[in-house]
């Protein structure tokens, strides 16, 4: 049995997999045929600690990567397509690697209301979404299905500590893809299944002004909270029991939920054998979004929701999409704001960053003298430009740089560098520079 998303996984011969694998190695014997017993556990711990970085480097260890990810290679069938219902391509990520994607575009983009960004489970691929795409098209949405490093036709090796950063790279580069398809103005919804929930929550918390809906589907909130990790962790660190407690999660997904403001749907089978249902309840408790729902699927596990609740699953997503289309957020997390008209006069004029919503009536803001929960009426947005405000080909002028000779020099935008800088080609002898938007002024656009 498979979930509504897993059921579309392509068959790849006798060894074909679909759905999530229960952190194989934790759940199905030791990795690489390593024998069980304390000798095997000590050998595993030695391999982990010897991978570089000590305790802090455990999540980057190749042995952990082999346990957490199960990539499959799939050839693209529509690579480079700029028209048609299916468009395959790649996004650039750090280190020169590429992450593959499949973009499912409905025939009538003029009627498009939303684009769903989907991040799959650890044993799935971006191409296995045909039926889900058809369902979303009927609901007025396109689907952008995104892989991880090393999956499908992507390059590199998947990594727990690079997941969220890679999701940022993909999201930033997706704007050009959506604009070219005529759906750049559509509402954006992020949907994460299992380990993919880490990417979805990260984007919803980081880009609150651009994300209008969040779906967490059998979502992983804590790796240390997985049953097999809880069982094996203390055994691995038996000689130093305090080290397991000291080990930090590779992504602070539960912590990031405090910055989420968009409508949020959390769905989970209450008999999930891989990611316990308690992770869904913790997710619902920590999520700051005023409009949030926890949908339990009684009797369902991690990979059989579609068999038991296919119609209900579709209906919940349709409702979330309707909420996303209607959603607005004047004070997204990360926005720069200024306080005014407060009875505490010393706070008037103080500027700070929005941390997230507090209920439906107040906004949490980090001001110079600490965190405050203020009413929207006492805040105003300080407009800032982001990297997406500088299109390729635009003429810009540099200013306020410590390298004084570059101030006042004009150049042409070449693209985005990372997630927070703009690549600009300046005349000789300066050449190409990667500058922050705050140090650029728009002169002309194409």
CSV table of C-alpha atoms in Angstrom, one decimal, residues 12-413:
chain,number,residue,atom,x,y,z
A,12,UNK,CA,12.4,0.0,-11.9
A,13,UNK,CA,12.6,-3.8,-12.2
A,14,UNK,CA,12.7,-6.3,-9.4
A,15,UNK,CA,14.3,-3.9,-7.0
A,16,UNK,CA,11.7,-1.2,-7.5
A,17,UNK,CA,10.8,0.8,-4.4
A,18,UNK,CA,7.8,3.1,-3.7
A,19,UNK,CA,6.9,5.0,-0.6
A,20,UNK,CA,9.3,5.8,2.2
A,21,UNK,CA,11.8,3.4,3.6
A,22,UNK,CA,12.0,3.3,7.4
A,23,UNK,CA,15.5,4.8,7.6
A,24,UNK,CA,16.9,1.5,6.3
A,25,UNK,CA,19.7,0.5,8.5
A,26,UNK,CA,18.0,1.8,11.6
A,27,UNK,CA,14.9,-0.2,10.7
A,28,UNK,CA,16.2,-3.1,8.7
A,29,UNK,CA,19.5,-4.2,9.9
A,30,UNK,CA,22.9,-2.5,9.9
A,31,UNK,CA,24.0,-0.6,6.8
A,32,UNK,CA,26.4,-2.3,4.4
A,33,UNK,CA,25.8,-5.7,5.9
A,34,UNK,CA,27.4,-4.6,9.2
A,35,UNK,CA,26.7,-7.3,11.8
A,36,UNK,CA,24.4,-6.6,14.7
A,37,UNK,CA,25.3,-6.7,18.3
A,38,UNK,CA,27.5,-4.3,20.2
A,39,UNK,CA,30.5,-5.0,18.0
A,40,UNK,CA,28.6,-3.8,15.0
A,41,UNK,CA,27.2,-0.8,16.9
A,42,UNK,CA,30.6,0.2,18.1
A,43,UNK,CA,31.9,-0.1,14.6
A,44,UNK,CA,29.1,2.1,13.3
A,45,UNK,CA,29.8,4.7,15.9
A,46,UNK,CA,33.5,4.7,15.1
A,47,UNK,CA,32.7,5.2,11.5
A,48,UNK,CA,30.3,8.1,12.2
A,49,UNK,CA,32.7,9.9,14.6
A,50,UNK,CA,35.6,9.3,12.3
A,51,UNK,CA,33.8,11.0,9.3
A,52,UNK,CA,35.1,14.5,10.3
A,53,UNK,CA,33.6,17.2,12.4
A,54,UNK,CA,33.1,15.0,15.5
A,55,UNK,CA,29.6,15.0,17.0
A,56,UNK,CA,28.6,18.1,14.9
A,57,UNK,CA,29.6,16.3,11.7
A,58,UNK,CA,27.5,13.1,12.2
A,59,UNK,CA,24.6,14.3,10.0
A,60,UNK,CA,27.0,14.9,7.1
A,61,UNK,CA,28.6,11.4,7.4
A,62,UNK,CA,28.1,9.3,4.2
A,63,UNK,CA,26.9,6.4,6.3
A,64,UNK,CA,24.0,8.6,7.6
A,65,UNK,CA,23.3,9.8,4.1
A,66,UNK,CA,23.0,6.2,2.8
A,67,UNK,CA,20.6,5.4,5.6
A,68,UNK,CA,18.4,8.5,5.2
A,69,UNK,CA,18.2,8.7,1.4
A,70,UNK,CA,17.4,6.1,-1.3
A,71,UNK,CA,17.8,8.0,-4.6
A,72,UNK,CA,16.9,6.4,-7.9
A,73,UNK,CA,18.1,7.6,-11.4
A,74,UNK,CA,15.4,8.4,-13.9
A,75,UNK,CA,16.0,9.8,-17.4
A,76,UNK,CA,14.1,13.0,-18.3
A,77,UNK,CA,11.6,12.8,-21.1
A,78,UNK,CA,11.0,16.5,-21.6
A,79,UNK,CA,14.3,18.1,-20.7
A,80,UNK,CA,14.6,21.7,-21.7
A,81,UNK,CA,10.9,21.9,-22.8
A,82,UNK,CA,9.5,25.4,-22.7
A,83,UNK,CA,6.0,24.5,-23.8
A,84,UNK,CA,3.6,21.6,-23.2
A,85,UNK,CA,2.1,20.0,-20.1
A,86,UNK,CA,5.4,18.5,-18.8
A,87,UNK,CA,8.7,20.4,-18.6
A,88,UNK,CA,11.9,18.8,-17.1
A,89,UNK,CA,14.9,20.7,-16.0
A,90,UNK,CA,17.4,21.3,-13.2
A,91,UNK,CA,18.1,24.0,-10.6
A,92,UNK,CA,21.7,24.9,-9.6
A,93,UNK,CA,22.7,24.4,-6.0
A,94,UNK,CA,25.9,25.0,-4.0
A,95,UNK,CA,29.0,23.2,-5.0
A,96,UNK,CA,28.1,23.1,-8.7
A,97,UNK,CA,25.5,20.3,-8.3
A,98,UNK,CA,22.1,20.2,-9.9
A,99,UNK,CA,18.7,19.3,-8.5
A,100,UNK,CA,16.2,17.9,-11.0
A,101,UNK,CA,12.5,19.0,-11.3
A,102,UNK,CA,9.4,18.2,-13.3
A,103,UNK,CA,6.9,21.0,-13.9
A,104,UNK,CA,3.4,19.9,-14.7
A,105,UNK,CA,1.6,22.8,-16.4
A,106,UNK,CA,-2.2,22.8,-17.1
A,107,UNK,CA,-3.4,23.8,-20.6
A,108,UNK,CA,-5.2,26.9,-19.4
A,109,UNK,CA,-2.6,28.9,-17.5
A,110,UNK,CA,-4.8,32.0,-17.7
A,111,UNK,CA,-7.2,30.3,-15.2
A,112,UNK,CA,-4.3,29.1,-13.0
A,113,UNK,CA,-4.8,30.1,-9.3
A,114,UNK,CA,-1.8,28.4,-7.6
A,115,UNK,CA,1.4,26.5,-8.1
A,116,UNK,CA,2.2,23.7,-5.7
A,117,UNK,CA,5.8,23.1,-4.9
A,118,UNK,CA,6.1,19.4,-3.9
A,119,UNK,CA,9.0,17.8,-2.0
A,120,UNK,CA,8.8,14.0,-1.8
A,121,UNK,CA,9.8,11.3,0.5
A,122,UNK,CA,13.2,9.6,0.7
A,123,UNK,CA,12.5,6.8,-1.8
A,124,UNK,CA,10.5,8.7,-4.3
A,125,UNK,CA,11.3,10.8,-7.4
A,126,UNK,CA,10.0,14.0,-9.0
A,127,UNK,CA,8.5,12.3,-12.0
A,128,UNK,CA,6.1,10.1,-10.1
A,129,UNK,CA,3.3,12.7,-9.9
A,130,UNK,CA,1.2,12.3,-13.0
A,131,UNK,CA,-2.1,11.5,-11.3
A,132,UNK,CA,-1.6,14.1,-8.5
A,133,UNK,CA,-0.8,16.7,-11.2
A,134,UNK,CA,-4.1,15.9,-13.0
A,135,UNK,CA,-5.9,16.3,-9.7
A,136,UNK,CA,-4.3,19.7,-9.0
A,137,UNK,CA,-5.0,20.8,-12.6
A,138,UNK,CA,-8.7,20.2,-12.0
A,139,UNK,CA,-8.4,22.4,-8.9
A,140,UNK,CA,-6.7,25.3,-10.8
A,141,UNK,CA,-3.2,24.5,-9.8
A,142,UNK,CA,0.1,23.7,-11.5
A,143,UNK,CA,2.6,21.3,-9.9
A,144,UNK,CA,6.4,21.8,-9.5
A,145,UNK,CA,7.8,18.5,-8.3
A,146,UNK,CA,11.4,18.9,-7.0
A,147,UNK,CA,14.0,16.3,-6.2
A,148,UNK,CA,17.0,16.2,-3.9
A,149,UNK,CA,20.7,15.9,-5.0
A,150,UNK,CA,21.4,12.7,-6.7
A,151,UNK,CA,17.8,11.8,-7.6
A,152,UNK,CA,16.5,11.3,-11.1
A,153,UNK,CA,18.9,13.2,-13.5
A,154,UNK,CA,20.3,15.4,-10.7
A,155,UNK,CA,23.9,15.4,-9.7
A,156,UNK,CA,25.7,15.1,-6.4
A,157,UNK,CA,24.9,13.2,-3.2
A,158,UNK,CA,21.9,13.9,-1.0
A,159,UNK,CA,22.7,15.5,2.3
A,160,UNK,CA,20.6,16.1,5.4
A,161,UNK,CA,22.4,19.4,6.2
A,162,UNK,CA,22.0,20.7,2.6
A,163,UNK,CA,18.3,19.9,2.2
A,164,UNK,CA,16.9,23.3,3.3
A,165,UNK,CA,19.6,25.4,1.6
A,166,UNK,CA,18.9,23.5,-1.6
A,167,UNK,CA,15.2,24.1,-1.3
A,168,UNK,CA,16.0,27.9,-1.1
A,169,UNK,CA,18.1,27.8,-4.2
A,170,UNK,CA,15.3,25.9,-6.1
A,171,UNK,CA,12.6,28.3,-4.9
A,172,UNK,CA,14.6,31.4,-5.9
A,173,UNK,CA,15.3,30.0,-9.4
A,174,UNK,CA,11.8,28.8,-9.9
A,175,UNK,CA,10.5,32.4,-10.3
A,176,UNK,CA,11.9,32.6,-13.8
A,177,UNK,CA,10.4,29.2,-14.7
A,178,UNK,CA,7.0,30.2,-13.5
A,179,UNK,CA,7.2,33.6,-15.3
A,180,UNK,CA,8.1,31.9,-18.6
A,181,UNK,CA,5.1,29.6,-18.2
A,182,UNK,CA,2.8,32.5,-17.6
A,183,UNK,CA,2.0,31.7,-14.0
A,184,UNK,CA,4.4,33.9,-12.1
A,185,UNK,CA,1.6,35.7,-10.3
A,186,UNK,CA,-0.1,32.5,-9.1
A,187,UNK,CA,-0.3,31.8,-5.4
A,188,UNK,CA,2.5,29.6,-4.1
A,189,UNK,CA,1.8,26.5,-1.9
A,190,UNK,CA,4.6,24.3,-0.5
A,191,UNK,CA,3.8,20.6,0.1
A,192,UNK,CA,6.2,18.3,1.9
A,193,UNK,CA,5.7,14.6,2.4
A,194,UNK,CA,7.7,12.8,5.0
A,195,UNK,CA,11.3,14.1,4.9
A,196,UNK,CA,10.1,16.7,2.3
A,197,UNK,CA,8.2,18.4,5.1
A,198,UNK,CA,11.5,19.8,6.3
A,199,UNK,CA,11.9,21.7,3.0
A,200,UNK,CA,8.3,22.9,2.9
A,201,UNK,CA,8.3,24.2,6.4
A,202,UNK,CA,11.7,25.9,5.8
A,203,UNK,CA,10.4,27.8,2.8
A,204,UNK,CA,7.1,28.8,4.5
A,205,UNK,CA,9.1,30.2,7.4
A,206,UNK,CA,11.8,31.9,5.3
A,207,UNK,CA,9.6,33.3,2.5
A,208,UNK,CA,6.4,34.2,4.4
A,209,UNK,CA,5.6,37.1,2.0
A,210,UNK,CA,5.7,34.7,-1.0
A,211,UNK,CA,4.2,31.5,0.3
A,212,UNK,CA,0.5,31.4,0.6
A,213,UNK,CA,-0.2,27.8,1.9
A,214,UNK,CA,1.6,24.9,3.6
A,215,UNK,CA,0.8,21.2,3.4
A,216,UNK,CA,2.6,18.8,5.8
A,217,UNK,CA,1.8,15.3,4.7
A,218,UNK,CA,3.0,12.5,7.1
A,219,UNK,CA,5.7,15.0,7.8
A,220,UNK,CA,9.0,14.4,9.5
A,221,UNK,CA,9.6,16.9,12.3
A,222,UNK,CA,12.4,15.2,14.2
A,223,UNK,CA,14.9,12.6,13.1
A,224,UNK,CA,15.9,11.9,16.7
A,225,UNK,CA,12.2,11.3,17.4
A,226,UNK,CA,12.0,8.4,14.9
A,227,UNK,CA,11.4,5.1,16.7
A,228,UNK,CA,14.5,3.3,15.3
A,229,UNK,CA,16.7,6.3,16.0
A,230,UNK,CA,15.4,6.5,19.6
A,231,UNK,CA,16.2,2.8,19.9
A,232,UNK,CA,19.7,2.9,18.4
A,233,UNK,CA,20.8,6.3,19.5
A,234,UNK,CA,21.4,5.4,23.1
A,235,UNK,CA,23.0,2.1,22.1
A,236,UNK,CA,25.4,3.9,19.8
A,237,UNK,CA,26.4,6.3,22.5
A,238,UNK,CA,26.2,3.7,25.4
A,239,UNK,CA,29.7,4.7,26.6
A,240,UNK,CA,28.8,8.4,26.5
A,241,UNK,CA,25.0,8.5,27.1
A,242,UNK,CA,24.9,12.3,27.3
A,243,UNK,CA,26.1,12.7,23.7
A,244,UNK,CA,22.8,11.5,22.2
A,245,UNK,CA,21.0,14.2,24.1
A,246,UNK,CA,23.5,16.8,23.0
A,247,UNK,CA,23.2,15.8,19.3
A,248,UNK,CA,21.3,18.6,17.6
A,249,UNK,CA,18.7,18.0,14.9
A,250,UNK,CA,20.0,18.6,11.3
A,251,UNK,CA,17.1,21.0,10.7
A,252,UNK,CA,15.1,22.8,13.4
A,253,UNK,CA,11.8,22.1,11.7
A,254,UNK,CA,9.7,22.4,14.9
A,255,UNK,CA,11.4,25.7,15.7
A,256,UNK,CA,10.7,27.2,12.3
A,257,UNK,CA,7.0,26.6,12.6
A,258,UNK,CA,6.9,29.7,14.9
A,259,UNK,CA,7.5,31.8,11.8
A,260,UNK,CA,4.7,30.3,9.6
A,261,UNK,CA,1.7,32.5,9.1
A,262,UNK,CA,0.0,31.0,6.0
A,263,UNK,CA,-2.9,28.6,6.1
A,264,UNK,CA,-1.4,25.2,7.1
A,265,UNK,CA,-2.8,21.7,6.6
A,266,UNK,CA,-1.2,18.9,8.6
A,267,UNK,CA,-2.2,15.3,7.6
A,268,UNK,CA,-1.0,12.1,9.3
A,269,UNK,CA,-2.0,8.5,9.7
A,270,UNK,CA,-2.5,7.7,13.4
A,271,UNK,CA,-0.9,4.3,12.9
A,272,UNK,CA,2.2,5.7,11.1
A,273,UNK,CA,5.0,3.2,11.7
A,274,UNK,CA,7.8,5.3,10.3
A,275,UNK,CA,7.0,8.9,11.5
A,276,UNK,CA,4.9,8.6,14.7
A,277,UNK,CA,1.6,10.5,14.9
A,278,UNK,CA,3.0,12.4,17.9
A,279,UNK,CA,5.2,14.3,15.4
A,280,UNK,CA,2.0,15.6,13.7
A,281,UNK,CA,0.5,16.8,17.0
A,282,UNK,CA,3.8,18.5,18.0
A,283,UNK,CA,3.8,20.2,14.6
A,284,UNK,CA,0.2,21.4,15.1
A,285,UNK,CA,1.0,22.7,18.5
A,286,UNK,CA,4.1,24.6,17.4
A,287,UNK,CA,2.7,26.1,14.2
A,288,UNK,CA,2.0,29.8,14.7
A,289,UNK,CA,-0.4,30.1,11.7
A,290,UNK,CA,-3.8,31.3,12.9
A,291,UNK,CA,-5.5,29.2,10.3
A,292,UNK,CA,-4.2,25.6,10.8
A,293,UNK,CA,-5.7,22.1,10.7
A,294,UNK,CA,-4.6,18.7,11.9
A,295,UNK,CA,-6.3,16.0,9.8
A,296,UNK,CA,-5.9,12.6,11.3
A,297,UNK,CA,-6.3,9.4,9.2
A,298,UNK,CA,-7.5,6.7,11.6
A,299,UNK,CA,-5.9,3.4,11.1
A,300,UNK,CA,-3.6,4.6,8.3
A,301,UNK,CA,0.2,4.1,8.3
A,302,UNK,CA,2.9,6.1,6.5
A,303,UNK,CA,2.4,4.7,3.0
A,304,UNK,CA,-1.3,3.6,2.7
A,305,UNK,CA,-3.3,6.8,3.1
A,306,UNK,CA,-4.5,6.6,-0.5
A,307,UNK,CA,-5.9,3.1,-0.1
A,308,UNK,CA,-8.0,4.2,2.9
A,309,UNK,CA,-8.6,7.9,2.4
A,310,UNK,CA,-7.9,8.9,-1.2
A,311,UNK,CA,-11.0,11.1,-1.7
A,312,UNK,CA,-10.6,12.7,1.7
A,313,UNK,CA,-7.0,13.5,1.0
A,314,UNK,CA,-7.9,15.2,-2.2
A,315,UNK,CA,-10.7,17.2,-0.6
A,316,UNK,CA,-8.4,18.5,2.2
A,317,UNK,CA,-5.9,19.7,-0.4
A,318,UNK,CA,-8.6,21.4,-2.4
A,319,UNK,CA,-9.8,23.3,0.7
A,320,UNK,CA,-6.2,24.4,1.5
A,321,UNK,CA,-5.8,25.7,-2.0
A,322,UNK,CA,-8.9,27.7,-1.7
A,323,UNK,CA,-7.6,29.2,1.6
A,324,UNK,CA,-4.2,29.9,0.0
A,325,UNK,CA,-5.8,31.8,-2.9
A,326,UNK,CA,-7.7,34.1,-0.4
A,327,UNK,CA,-4.7,34.5,2.0
A,328,UNK,CA,-2.8,37.8,2.5
A,329,UNK,CA,0.0,38.5,4.9
A,330,UNK,CA,0.9,42.2,5.5
A,331,UNK,CA,3.7,41.3,8.0
A,332,UNK,CA,5.5,38.1,7.0
A,333,UNK,CA,8.4,36.7,9.0
A,334,UNK,CA,11.7,38.4,8.2
A,335,UNK,CA,10.1,41.7,7.1
A,336,UNK,CA,11.6,44.9,8.4
A,337,UNK,CA,9.0,47.0,10.4
A,338,UNK,CA,8.9,50.2,12.4
A,339,UNK,CA,6.8,50.6,15.5
A,340,UNK,CA,4.6,53.7,15.9
A,341,UNK,CA,1.7,55.1,17.9
A,342,UNK,CA,2.5,53.1,21.0
A,343,UNK,CA,1.8,54.3,24.5
A,344,UNK,CA,5.4,53.3,25.4
A,345,UNK,CA,6.9,56.2,23.6
A,346,UNK,CA,10.4,54.9,23.6
A,347,UNK,CA,9.4,52.2,21.2
A,348,UNK,CA,8.0,54.5,18.6
A,349,UNK,CA,10.4,54.7,15.6
A,350,UNK,CA,12.2,51.5,16.7
A,351,UNK,CA,12.8,49.1,13.8
A,352,UNK,CA,13.0,45.3,14.0
A,353,UNK,CA,12.3,42.1,12.2
A,354,UNK,CA,9.0,40.2,12.2
A,355,UNK,CA,9.4,36.8,13.9
A,356,UNK,CA,5.9,35.5,13.1
A,357,UNK,CA,2.3,35.8,14.2
A,358,UNK,CA,1.0,35.5,17.7
A,359,UNK,CA,-2.5,34.3,17.4
A,360,UNK,CA,-4.7,36.2,15.0
A,361,UNK,CA,-4.3,39.7,16.4
A,362,UNK,CA,-0.6,40.4,17.1
A,363,UNK,CA,2.8,40.2,15.4
A,364,UNK,CA,5.9,39.1,17.2
A,365,UNK,CA,8.8,41.5,16.4
A,366,UNK,CA,12.4,41.4,17.4
A,367,UNK,CA,13.2,45.0,18.4
A,368,UNK,CA,16.6,46.3,19.7
A,369,UNK,CA,15.4,45.9,23.3
A,370,UNK,CA,13.8,42.5,22.9
A,371,UNK,CA,10.9,40.6,21.5
A,372,UNK,CA,7.5,42.4,21.5
A,373,UNK,CA,4.0,41.2,20.4
A,374,UNK,CA,2.4,44.3,18.7
A,375,UNK,CA,-0.8,44.9,16.9
A,376,UNK,CA,-0.6,45.4,13.1
A,377,UNK,CA,-2.0,48.9,13.6
A,378,UNK,CA,1.2,49.8,15.4
A,379,UNK,CA,3.5,48.6,12.7
A,380,UNK,CA,4.5,49.8,9.3
A,381,UNK,CA,6.6,47.9,6.7
A,382,UNK,CA,10.0,49.3,5.7
A,383,UNK,CA,10.2,48.4,2.0
A,384,UNK,CA,13.4,46.5,1.1
A,385,UNK,CA,14.4,45.1,-2.2
A,386,UNK,CA,15.3,41.4,-2.7
A,387,UNK,CA,17.3,39.6,-5.3
A,388,UNK,CA,14.2,38.9,-7.3
A,389,UNK,CA,13.7,42.7,-7.8
A,390,UNK,CA,16.8,42.8,-10.0
A,391,UNK,CA,16.0,40.9,-13.3
A,392,UNK,CA,18.7,39.7,-15.6
A,393,UNK,CA,19.7,42.4,-18.0
A,394,UNK,CA,18.8,45.3,-15.8
A,395,UNK,CA,21.2,48.2,-15.4
A,396,UNK,CA,22.1,48.9,-11.7
A,397,UNK,CA,24.4,51.2,-9.8
A,398,UNK,CA,26.5,50.2,-6.8
A,399,UNK,CA,26.5,52.3,-3.6
A,400,UNK,CA,27.4,52.2,0.1
A,401,UNK,CA,30.2,49.6,-0.4
A,402,UNK,CA,33.3,49.5,1.7
A,403,UNK,CA,35.2,49.2,-1.6
A,404,UNK,CA,34.9,52.9,-2.4
A,405,UNK,CA,36.0,52.8,-6.0
A,406,UNK,CA,33.0,50.6,-6.9
A,407,UNK,CA,30.5,53.1,-5.5
A,408,UNK,CA,28.7,54.9,-8.4
A,409,UNK,CA,29.8,52.3,-11.0
A,410,UNK,CA,27.0,51.0,-13.2
A,411,UNK,CA,26.8,47.4,-14.4
A,412,UNK,CA,24.4,44.8,-15.8
A,413,UNK,CA,22.6,42.1,-13.8
